């Protein structure tokens, strides 16, 4: 089983990309004087112009917030009836949680409610659902749902205007 965290809303959710991640080709690696792994050099099927190598300045920067559209009829379906679902991935820190609060506030300009879920895939247990107003939302609320070491069962935080 894997942990799956997602946002759900009745309004479209904006994608967020990690600005520190870049995907480049083997030729681009060579131009930048980066070490190309032997396994890639020796593979005859590898196109040297195809962008297949992920680079990032540090492991910590690799874990910035990323939000991308997902299929609402997929893993989220048993938990939410919202029309729009986006997977959220990141390593929890208070700074990133503050960024997420800003993202939530922007979404609530066009929607009355946003759900944040944390579930185990293929473990269809009933979840704990907590509701907060946007003005009462705290970092601790987000940490309970998205932070490390908090998962006991499916958990949802509904945030209302």
mmCIF file of C-alpha atoms in Angstrom:
data_model
loop_
_atom_site.group_PDB
_atom_site.id
_atom_site.type_symbol
_atom_site.label_atom_id
_atom_site.label_comp_id
_atom_site.label_asym_id
_atom_site.label_seq_id
_atom_site.Cartn_x
_atom_site.Cartn_y
_atom_site.Cartn_z
ATOM 1 C CA UNK A 1 0.000 0.000 0.000
ATOM 2 C CA UNK A 2 1.067 3.575 -0.619
ATOM 3 C CA UNK A 3 0.091 6.870 0.909
ATOM 4 C CA UNK A 4 -1.976 9.071 -1.411
ATOM 5 C CA UNK A 5 -2.673 12.700 -0.561
ATOM 6 C CA UNK A 6 -5.029 14.826 -2.594
ATOM 7 C CA UNK A 7 -7.024 18.032 -2.745
ATOM 8 C CA UNK A 8 -10.659 18.075 -3.860
ATOM 9 C CA UNK A 9 -12.840 21.004 -4.884
ATOM 10 C CA UNK A 10 -15.917 21.936 -6.898
ATOM 11 C CA UNK A 11 -13.736 24.426 -8.805
ATOM 12 C CA UNK A 12 -10.657 23.640 -10.892
ATOM 13 C CA UNK A 13 -7.421 23.418 -8.916
ATOM 14 C CA UNK A 14 -4.319 25.111 -10.260
ATOM 15 C CA UNK A 15 -1.300 22.888 -10.892
ATOM 16 C CA UNK A 16 1.897 23.720 -9.023
ATOM 17 C CA UNK A 17 5.238 22.493 -10.334
ATOM 18 C CA UNK A 18 8.445 22.237 -8.366
ATOM 19 C CA UNK A 19 10.590 25.021 -9.857
ATOM 20 C CA UNK A 20 13.790 23.283 -8.731
ATOM 21 C CA UNK A 21 13.356 20.187 -10.891
ATOM 22 C CA UNK A 22 14.557 20.053 -14.465
ATOM 23 C CA UNK A 23 14.457 17.151 -16.895
ATOM 24 C CA UNK A 24 17.265 17.149 -19.429
ATOM 25 C CA UNK A 25 18.802 14.943 -22.120
ATOM 26 C CA UNK A 26 22.134 13.118 -22.055
ATOM 27 C CA UNK A 27 23.486 15.629 -24.566
ATOM 28 C CA UNK A 28 22.458 18.480 -22.263
ATOM 29 C CA UNK A 29 24.223 16.729 -19.377
ATOM 30 C CA UNK A 30 27.411 16.578 -21.442
ATOM 31 C CA UNK A 31 27.127 20.276 -22.374
ATOM 32 C CA UNK A 32 26.846 21.124 -18.662
ATOM 33 C CA UNK A 33 29.825 18.915 -17.805
ATOM 34 C CA UNK A 34 27.647 16.645 -15.654
ATOM 35 C CA UNK A 35 28.621 13.014 -15.174
ATOM 36 C CA UNK A 36 26.486 10.775 -17.361
ATOM 37 C CA UNK A 37 25.862 7.382 -15.715
ATOM 38 C CA UNK A 38 27.559 4.485 -17.533
ATOM 39 C CA UNK A 39 24.297 2.544 -17.734
ATOM 40 C CA UNK A 40 22.792 5.324 -19.860
ATOM 41 C CA UNK A 41 25.860 5.674 -22.066
ATOM 42 C CA UNK A 42 25.996 1.945 -22.803
ATOM 43 C CA UNK A 43 22.307 1.556 -23.609
ATOM 44 C CA UNK A 44 21.918 1.486 -27.393
ATOM 45 C CA UNK A 45 18.193 2.242 -27.090
ATOM 46 C CA UNK A 46 18.746 5.541 -25.286
ATOM 47 C CA UNK A 47 18.187 8.589 -27.464
ATOM 48 C CA UNK A 48 20.798 11.164 -26.350
ATOM 49 C CA UNK A 49 18.376 14.002 -27.162
ATOM 50 C CA UNK A 50 15.426 12.581 -25.210
ATOM 51 C CA UNK A 51 14.795 14.324 -21.902
ATOM 52 C CA UNK A 52 15.044 11.460 -19.414
ATOM 53 C CA UNK A 53 17.303 12.697 -16.609
ATOM 54 C CA UNK A 54 15.869 14.527 -13.619
ATOM 55 C CA UNK A 55 18.213 17.012 -11.968
ATOM 56 C CA UNK A 56 17.787 19.066 -8.820
ATOM 57 C CA UNK A 57 20.281 21.105 -6.813
ATOM 58 C CA UNK A 58 19.616 19.248 -3.552
ATOM 59 C CA UNK A 59 17.466 16.482 -2.128
ATOM 60 C CA UNK A 60 15.649 18.987 0.094
ATOM 61 C CA UNK A 61 14.619 21.085 -2.940
ATOM 62 C CA UNK A 62 13.370 17.909 -4.612
ATOM 63 C CA UNK A 63 10.513 17.792 -2.081
ATOM 64 C CA UNK A 64 8.847 21.179 -2.664
ATOM 65 C CA UNK A 65 5.070 21.261 -3.132
ATOM 66 C CA UNK A 66 3.743 19.775 -6.355
ATOM 67 C CA UNK A 67 0.046 19.702 -7.202
ATOM 68 C CA UNK A 68 -1.201 18.023 -10.360
ATOM 69 C CA UNK A 69 -4.609 17.142 -11.723
ATOM 70 C CA UNK A 70 -5.738 13.601 -11.080
ATOM 71 C CA UNK A 71 -8.705 11.472 -12.068
ATOM 72 C CA UNK A 72 -11.568 12.068 -9.592
ATOM 73 C CA UNK A 73 -12.913 8.604 -10.415
ATOM 74 C CA UNK A 74 -9.611 7.000 -9.366
ATOM 75 C CA UNK A 75 -8.400 6.558 -5.808
ATOM 76 C CA UNK A 76 -10.229 9.650 -4.523
ATOM 77 C CA UNK A 77 -13.692 8.473 -5.624
ATOM 78 C CA UNK A 78 -14.630 6.521 -2.467
ATOM 79 C CA UNK A 79 -13.767 9.526 -0.297
ATOM 80 C CA UNK A 80 -15.046 12.639 -2.041
ATOM 81 C CA UNK A 81 -17.831 13.691 -4.371
ATOM 82 C CA UNK A 82 -15.976 16.821 -5.484
ATOM 83 C CA UNK A 83 -15.615 17.268 -9.240
ATOM 84 C CA UNK A 84 -11.934 18.278 -9.270
ATOM 85 C CA UNK A 85 -9.148 16.258 -7.680
ATOM 86 C CA UNK A 86 -5.423 16.971 -7.636
ATOM 87 C CA UNK A 87 -2.667 14.897 -6.103
ATOM 88 C CA UNK A 88 -0.386 16.797 -3.733
ATOM 89 C CA UNK A 89 3.162 15.622 -3.064
ATOM 90 C CA UNK A 90 5.774 17.227 -0.847
ATOM 91 C CA UNK A 91 7.808 16.683 2.280
ATOM 92 C CA UNK A 92 6.058 18.532 5.094
ATOM 93 C CA UNK A 93 7.730 21.596 6.600
ATOM 94 C CA UNK A 94 6.046 24.582 8.232
ATOM 95 C CA UNK A 95 7.301 26.838 5.412
ATOM 96 C CA UNK A 96 5.692 24.597 2.796
ATOM 97 C CA UNK A 97 2.504 24.396 4.876
ATOM 98 C CA UNK A 98 2.388 28.215 4.853
ATOM 99 C CA UNK A 99 2.684 28.095 1.048
ATOM 100 C CA UNK A 100 -0.183 25.602 0.981
ATOM 101 C CA UNK A 101 -2.354 27.886 3.137
ATOM 102 C CA UNK A 102 -1.790 30.639 0.560
ATOM 103 C CA UNK A 103 -2.758 28.210 -2.231
ATOM 104 C CA UNK A 104 -5.921 27.236 -0.312
ATOM 105 C CA UNK A 105 -6.856 30.898 0.200
ATOM 106 C CA UNK A 106 -6.508 31.546 -3.534
ATOM 107 C CA UNK A 107 -8.719 28.539 -4.318
ATOM 108 C CA UNK A 108 -11.377 29.678 -1.852
ATOM 109 C CA UNK A 109 -11.759 32.913 -3.828
ATOM 110 C CA UNK A 110 -13.627 30.851 -6.448
ATOM 111 C CA UNK A 111 -14.925 27.948 -4.344
ATOM 112 C CA UNK A 112 -16.782 27.636 -1.044
ATOM 113 C CA UNK A 113 -14.875 24.614 0.211
ATOM 114 C CA UNK A 114 -11.690 22.641 -0.350
ATOM 115 C CA UNK A 115 -10.908 19.167 0.993
ATOM 116 C CA UNK A 116 -7.457 17.833 1.853
ATOM 117 C CA UNK A 117 -7.255 14.042 2.112
ATOM 118 C CA UNK A 118 -4.608 11.565 3.192
ATOM 119 C CA UNK A 119 -5.395 7.892 2.497
ATOM 120 C CA UNK A 120 -3.715 4.528 2.001
ATOM 121 C CA UNK A 121 -4.360 3.186 -1.485
ATOM 122 C CA UNK A 122 -6.652 0.158 -1.560
ATOM 123 C CA UNK A 123 -7.465 0.497 2.159
ATOM 124 C CA UNK A 124 -11.091 1.597 2.100
ATOM 125 C CA UNK A 125 -11.617 2.544 5.728
ATOM 126 C CA UNK A 126 -13.964 5.294 6.803
ATOM 127 C CA UNK A 127 -12.043 8.477 7.468
ATOM 128 C CA UNK A 128 -11.845 11.095 10.166
ATOM 129 C CA UNK A 129 -13.304 14.327 8.786
ATOM 130 C CA UNK A 130 -12.618 17.661 10.439
ATOM 131 C CA UNK A 131 -14.015 20.995 9.251
ATOM 132 C CA UNK A 132 -12.292 24.349 9.699
ATOM 133 C CA UNK A 133 -13.013 27.827 8.472
ATOM 134 C CA UNK A 134 -10.353 29.429 6.330
ATOM 135 C CA UNK A 135 -9.694 32.017 9.048
ATOM 136 C CA UNK A 136 -9.145 29.332 11.713
ATOM 137 C CA UNK A 137 -6.819 27.130 9.631
ATOM 138 C CA UNK A 138 -3.437 26.520 11.304
ATOM 139 C CA UNK A 139 -0.181 24.813 10.420
ATOM 140 C CA UNK A 140 -1.001 22.188 13.036
ATOM 141 C CA UNK A 141 -4.258 21.375 11.187
ATOM 142 C CA UNK A 142 -2.305 20.719 7.986
ATOM 143 C CA UNK A 143 0.338 18.743 9.846
ATOM 144 C CA UNK A 144 -2.322 16.352 11.212
ATOM 145 C CA UNK A 145 -3.396 15.498 7.666
ATOM 146 C CA UNK A 146 -0.214 15.866 5.609
ATOM 147 C CA UNK A 147 2.659 15.655 8.082
ATOM 148 C CA UNK A 148 4.961 12.681 8.594
ATOM 149 C CA UNK A 149 4.078 10.086 11.185
ATOM 150 C CA UNK A 150 0.459 11.163 11.578
ATOM 151 C CA UNK A 151 -1.309 8.554 9.457
ATOM 152 C CA UNK A 152 -3.579 6.211 11.410
ATOM 153 C CA UNK A 153 -6.561 6.057 9.082
ATOM 154 C CA UNK A 154 -7.987 8.109 6.206
ATOM 155 C CA UNK A 155 -8.183 11.732 7.260
ATOM 156 C CA UNK A 156 -9.843 14.753 5.686
ATOM 157 C CA UNK A 157 -9.630 18.423 6.490
ATOM 158 C CA UNK A 158 -12.519 20.398 4.964
ATOM 159 C CA UNK A 159 -11.741 24.081 4.729
ATOM 160 C CA UNK A 160 -14.659 26.460 4.243
ATOM 161 C CA UNK A 161 -14.778 30.160 3.443
#
